[in-house]
Short mmCIF file of C-alpha atoms in Angstrom, two decimals:
data_model
loop_
_atom_site.label_atom_id
_atom_site.label_comp_id
_atom_site.label_asym_id
_atom_site.label_seq_id
_atom_site.Cartn_x
_atom_site.Cartn_y
_atom_site.Cartn_z
CA MET A 1 12.47 15.29 16.10
CA GLN A 2 8.96 15.85 17.24
CA GLY A 3 8.83 19.14 15.31
CA ALA A 4 10.26 17.39 12.19
CA SER A 5 7.58 14.65 12.47
CA ILE A 6 4.77 17.24 12.50
CA ILE A 7 6.34 18.92 9.43
CA TYR A 8 6.48 15.58 7.59
CA ARG A 9 2.88 14.85 8.39
CA LYS A 10 1.81 18.18 7.02
CA ILE A 11 3.61 17.45 3.80
CA PHE A 12 2.04 14.16 3.41
CA HIS A 13 -1.41 15.56 4.45
CA THR A 14 -1.16 18.19 1.76
CA ALA A 15 -0.02 15.88 -1.00
CA PHE A 16 -2.29 12.84 -0.23
CA GLN A 17 -5.32 13.99 1.69
CA GLY A 18 -7.41 13.96 -1.44
CA ARG A 19 -6.56 10.32 -2.06
CA ARG A 20 -7.13 9.17 1.49
CA SER A 21 -10.04 6.93 2.12
CA THR A 22 -11.49 4.59 4.76
CA PHE A 23 -12.82 1.06 4.42
CA ASP A 24 -16.19 0.45 6.02
CA VAL A 25 -15.62 -3.01 7.52
CA THR A 26 -15.61 -4.34 11.10
CA PHE A 27 -13.77 -7.46 12.22
CA LYS A 28 -15.34 -9.14 15.25
CA LEU A 29 -14.31 -12.06 17.43
CA ALA A 30 -16.64 -14.97 16.86
CA GLN A 31 -19.14 -15.69 19.63
CA LYS A 32 -20.07 -19.10 18.37
CA ASP A 33 -17.57 -21.84 17.41
CA PRO A 34 -18.08 -24.21 14.48
CA SER A 35 -20.31 -26.55 16.63
CA GLY A 36 -22.50 -23.53 17.75
CA ARG A 37 -21.08 -23.45 21.18
CA PRO A 38 -20.24 -20.08 22.89
CA THR A 39 -16.73 -18.94 22.35
CA THR A 40 -14.58 -15.86 22.95
CA GLY A 41 -13.29 -16.27 19.48
CA ILE A 42 -9.77 -17.05 20.90
CA VAL A 43 -8.46 -20.61 21.18
CA TYR A 44 -5.21 -21.33 22.93
CA HIS A 45 -2.98 -24.24 21.72
CA PRO A 46 0.40 -25.48 22.85
CA ALA A 47 3.06 -23.16 21.49
CA LYS A 48 3.85 -23.80 17.88
CA ASN A 49 5.86 -21.91 15.18
CA GLY A 50 6.34 -21.81 11.56
CA TYR A 51 2.73 -21.12 10.33
CA ALA A 52 4.02 -18.44 7.93
CA THR A 53 5.44 -21.16 5.80
CA ASN A 54 3.84 -24.17 4.09
CA ASN A 55 5.85 -26.67 6.19
CA PHE A 56 3.11 -26.99 8.79
CA ASN A 57 0.00 -26.99 6.68
CA SER A 58 -1.34 -30.20 8.23
CA ASP A 59 -1.23 -28.56 11.67
CA VAL A 60 -2.98 -25.37 10.30
CA GLN A 61 -5.72 -27.48 8.80
CA LYS A 62 -6.25 -29.35 12.08
CA GLU A 63 -6.62 -26.14 14.02
CA ALA A 64 -8.55 -24.14 11.36
CA TRP A 65 -12.14 -23.22 11.64
CA ASN A 66 -14.14 -23.19 8.39
CA ASN A 67 -12.38 -20.65 6.19
CA TYR A 68 -15.75 -19.70 4.63
CA LYS A 69 -17.15 -18.86 8.04
CA TYR A 70 -14.18 -17.56 9.91
CA CYS A 71 -11.15 -15.42 9.23
CA ASN A 72 -8.34 -17.49 10.88
CA VAL A 73 -5.58 -15.49 12.59
CA TYR A 74 -2.64 -17.40 14.16
CA ILE A 75 -0.54 -15.64 16.82
CA GLN A 76 2.87 -16.95 17.14
CA LEU A 77 6.40 -15.71 17.93
CA ASP A 78 8.69 -17.59 15.57
CA ILE A 79 6.24 -17.30 12.59
CA TYR A 80 8.80 -18.78 10.13
CA GLY A 81 10.12 -21.50 12.43
CA ASN A 82 13.70 -20.33 11.66
CA GLY A 83 14.60 -18.98 15.08
CA VAL A 84 14.05 -15.33 14.15
CA LEU A 85 11.62 -13.77 16.63
CA THR A 86 11.19 -10.35 15.12
CA SER A 87 9.32 -11.17 11.80
CA SER A 88 5.99 -9.38 12.03
CA GLY A 89 3.44 -11.15 9.98
CA VAL A 90 2.26 -12.87 6.81
CA ALA A 91 -1.13 -13.04 5.04
CA TRP A 92 -2.34 -14.57 1.95
CA TYR A 93 -4.50 -13.10 -0.86
CA PRO A 94 -8.00 -14.41 -1.55
CA ASP A 95 -7.65 -17.84 -2.88
CA SER A 96 -10.55 -20.36 -3.14
CA GLY A 97 -8.12 -23.27 -3.21
CA MET A 98 -6.66 -22.24 0.10
CA SER A 99 -10.07 -21.66 1.57
CA ASN A 100 -11.25 -25.13 0.28
CA ALA A 101 -8.26 -26.70 2.04
CA ASN A 102 -8.75 -24.64 5.22
CA LEU A 103 -5.31 -22.94 4.76
CA ALA A 104 -6.34 -19.29 4.25
CA ARG A 105 -4.90 -17.36 7.15
CA ILE A 106 -3.01 -14.48 8.74
CA VAL A 107 -0.02 -15.20 10.83
CA TYR A 108 1.17 -12.52 13.16
CA ASN A 109 3.82 -12.12 15.71
CA GLY A 110 2.29 -11.77 19.17
CA ARG A 111 4.97 -9.38 20.34
CA TYR A 112 3.46 -6.75 17.90
CA LEU A 113 -0.11 -6.92 19.13
CA TYR A 114 -1.64 -3.82 20.61
CA GLY A 115 -0.57 -3.50 24.18
CA ASN A 116 2.67 -5.43 23.59
CA THR A 117 4.35 -2.69 21.49
CA ASN A 118 3.70 0.92 20.67
CA ASP A 119 0.42 1.93 18.94
CA GLU A 120 2.09 2.56 15.58
CA PHE A 121 3.96 -0.75 15.23
CA SER A 122 0.79 -2.63 16.33
CA SER A 123 -0.92 -1.22 13.13
CA VAL A 124 1.28 -3.67 11.13
CA LEU A 125 -1.68 -6.15 11.62
CA THR A 126 -3.75 -3.58 9.56
CA HIS A 127 -1.09 -4.15 6.86
CA GLU A 128 -1.58 -7.89 6.94
CA PHE A 129 -5.40 -7.57 6.66
CA GLY A 130 -4.70 -5.45 3.64
CA HIS A 131 -3.01 -8.39 2.02
CA TRP A 132 -5.89 -10.72 3.12
CA LEU A 133 -8.12 -8.33 1.15
CA ASN A 134 -5.89 -8.45 -2.01
CA LEU A 135 -3.63 -5.47 -1.52
CA PHE A 136 -0.05 -5.65 -2.66
CA HIS A 137 2.86 -3.79 -1.22
CA THR A 138 3.10 -0.28 -2.72
CA PHE A 139 6.69 -1.11 -3.47
CA GLU A 140 5.73 -4.24 -5.51
CA HIS A 141 8.39 -4.50 -8.24
CA GLY A 142 10.03 -1.17 -7.10
CA CYS A 143 9.98 1.95 -9.26
CA VAL A 144 9.90 1.26 -13.00
CA ASN A 145 9.58 4.17 -15.51
CA SER A 146 7.74 1.92 -18.10
CA SER A 147 5.06 0.92 -15.64
CA GLU A 148 3.62 4.35 -14.97
CA GLY A 149 1.10 4.11 -17.90
CA GLN A 150 0.01 0.67 -16.77
CA CYS A 151 -0.57 1.32 -13.10
CA ASP A 152 -3.67 -0.94 -13.01
CA ARG A 153 -1.69 -3.84 -14.26
CA THR A 154 1.80 -3.39 -12.73
CA GLY A 155 3.28 -2.74 -9.29
CA ASP A 156 0.44 -2.75 -6.65
CA ARG A 157 -2.21 -2.52 -9.33
CA VAL A 158 -3.44 0.75 -7.78
CA CYS A 159 -3.11 4.04 -9.65
CA ASP A 160 -3.19 6.46 -6.76
CA THR A 161 -0.25 4.96 -4.91
CA PRO A 162 3.07 6.41 -6.28
CA GLN A 163 5.71 3.78 -7.11
CA THR A 164 8.33 3.28 -4.45
CA VAL A 165 11.04 1.07 -3.35
CA GLY A 166 9.68 0.91 0.12
CA ASN A 167 10.82 1.06 3.63
CA GLN A 168 12.29 4.53 3.52
CA GLY A 169 10.89 5.79 6.80
CA CYS A 170 8.68 8.84 7.48
CA LYS A 171 10.70 11.57 5.74
CA PRO A 172 9.39 12.77 2.37
CA VAL A 173 11.32 11.16 -0.52
CA HIS A 174 10.70 11.07 -4.20
CA ASN A 175 10.64 8.04 -6.53
CA CYS A 176 12.38 7.44 -9.82
CA LEU A 177 9.76 9.52 -11.55
CA GLY A 178 10.28 12.54 -9.34
CA GLN A 179 6.87 11.93 -7.51
CA LEU A 180 6.52 12.26 -3.74
CA VAL A 181 6.27 8.79 -2.19
CA ASN A 182 3.33 8.15 0.18
CA GLY A 183 5.37 7.16 3.29
CA GLU A 184 2.18 7.01 5.34
CA ASN A 185 0.52 4.25 3.33
CA TYR A 186 -0.38 1.07 5.29
CA MET A 187 0.96 -1.16 2.55
CA ASP A 188 4.50 0.22 2.63
CA TYR A 189 7.08 -1.12 5.20
CA SER A 190 7.05 2.13 7.27
CA GLY A 191 5.04 0.91 10.34
CA ALA A 192 8.10 0.29 12.35
CA TYR A 193 8.95 4.05 12.05
CA GLY A 194 5.49 5.18 13.12
CA CYS A 195 4.39 6.34 9.68
CA TYR A 196 1.21 4.39 8.96
CA ARG A 197 -1.79 6.65 8.50
CA MET A 198 -3.84 5.77 5.45
CA PHE A 199 -5.31 3.69 2.65
CA THR A 200 -6.11 5.38 -0.65
CA VAL A 201 -9.35 5.53 -2.63
CA GLY A 202 -7.85 3.07 -5.12
CA GLN A 203 -6.89 0.68 -2.35
CA VAL A 204 -10.24 0.82 -0.76
CA ALA A 205 -11.83 0.04 -4.14
CA ARG A 206 -9.61 -2.95 -4.57
CA MET A 207 -10.52 -4.19 -0.99
CA GLU A 208 -14.24 -3.71 -1.66
CA ALA A 209 -13.80 -5.84 -4.73
CA ALA A 210 -12.00 -8.42 -2.74
CA MET A 211 -15.01 -8.70 -0.41
CA GLN A 212 -16.88 -10.10 -3.37
CA HIS A 213 -14.29 -12.89 -4.01
CA PRO A 214 -15.79 -16.31 -3.53
CA ALA A 215 -13.28 -16.85 -0.71
CA ARG A 216 -14.26 -13.85 1.18
CA LYS A 217 -17.95 -13.11 0.34
CA PRO A 218 -19.50 -15.99 2.46
CA LEU A 219 -17.87 -14.48 5.71
CA TRP A 220 -20.09 -11.33 5.73
CA GLN A 221 -23.37 -12.76 4.60
CA PRO A 222 -26.22 -12.27 7.14
CA GLN A 223 -26.62 -15.94 7.71
CA ASN A 224 -23.01 -16.39 8.53
CA LEU A 225 -23.04 -13.40 11.00
CA ILE A 226 -25.87 -15.24 12.76
CA ALA A 227 -24.16 -18.61 12.66
CA THR A 228 -21.02 -17.21 14.21
CA GLY A 229 -22.80 -15.13 16.81
CA VAL A 230 -21.80 -11.63 15.65
CA ALA A 231 -25.03 -10.34 13.97
CA GLY A 232 -25.95 -7.14 15.79
CA ASN A 233 -23.02 -7.51 18.17
CA ASN A 234 -21.37 -4.20 18.79
#
């Protein structure tokens, strides 16, 4: 299997290396809380569940730090509050209404944090931050022949990510148009198989645009980096 995995990576590398890109952003734990007091950026609360739904919005709001100053990530185990302990994570797209209400958030299953699972599956958190920065799944609406000429308005709204039905593992497969699917894309559902390797040029452009959204732009302004204690903090 190891040999097969290497062969698969070479196939993806050859097909998608020219589309691969990196997003120049750094997420840091806050060093000052909303009152200006020192913090590790991590706050522990009595165990709660269900923050991946809207059923506990009042609790989310009580615990949230100002959404225009902090990116709030909630670590739980039963993220939907339905007794299923294996759901990995949920994130919301940029939305000023949610930020105004202190409801913008990422909710992630603690069992899949780095150190609690293998390196590849822990990168599912990267997938959730992709959503937080306005990326859709690469398999959004599946594979539809009529959508190919409207790639900026259909599917994941990114033209350099082939349409796919998603979650097909790391083996090279082709979509309904005969195109090789990018099984190594962070916005597929292939992280559990150890496939995650890349964002594309188009996805990075979309995330860069999201950084200008009114719900995201205040977070990285110099005055906010100072206020939260991370300016110049390596």
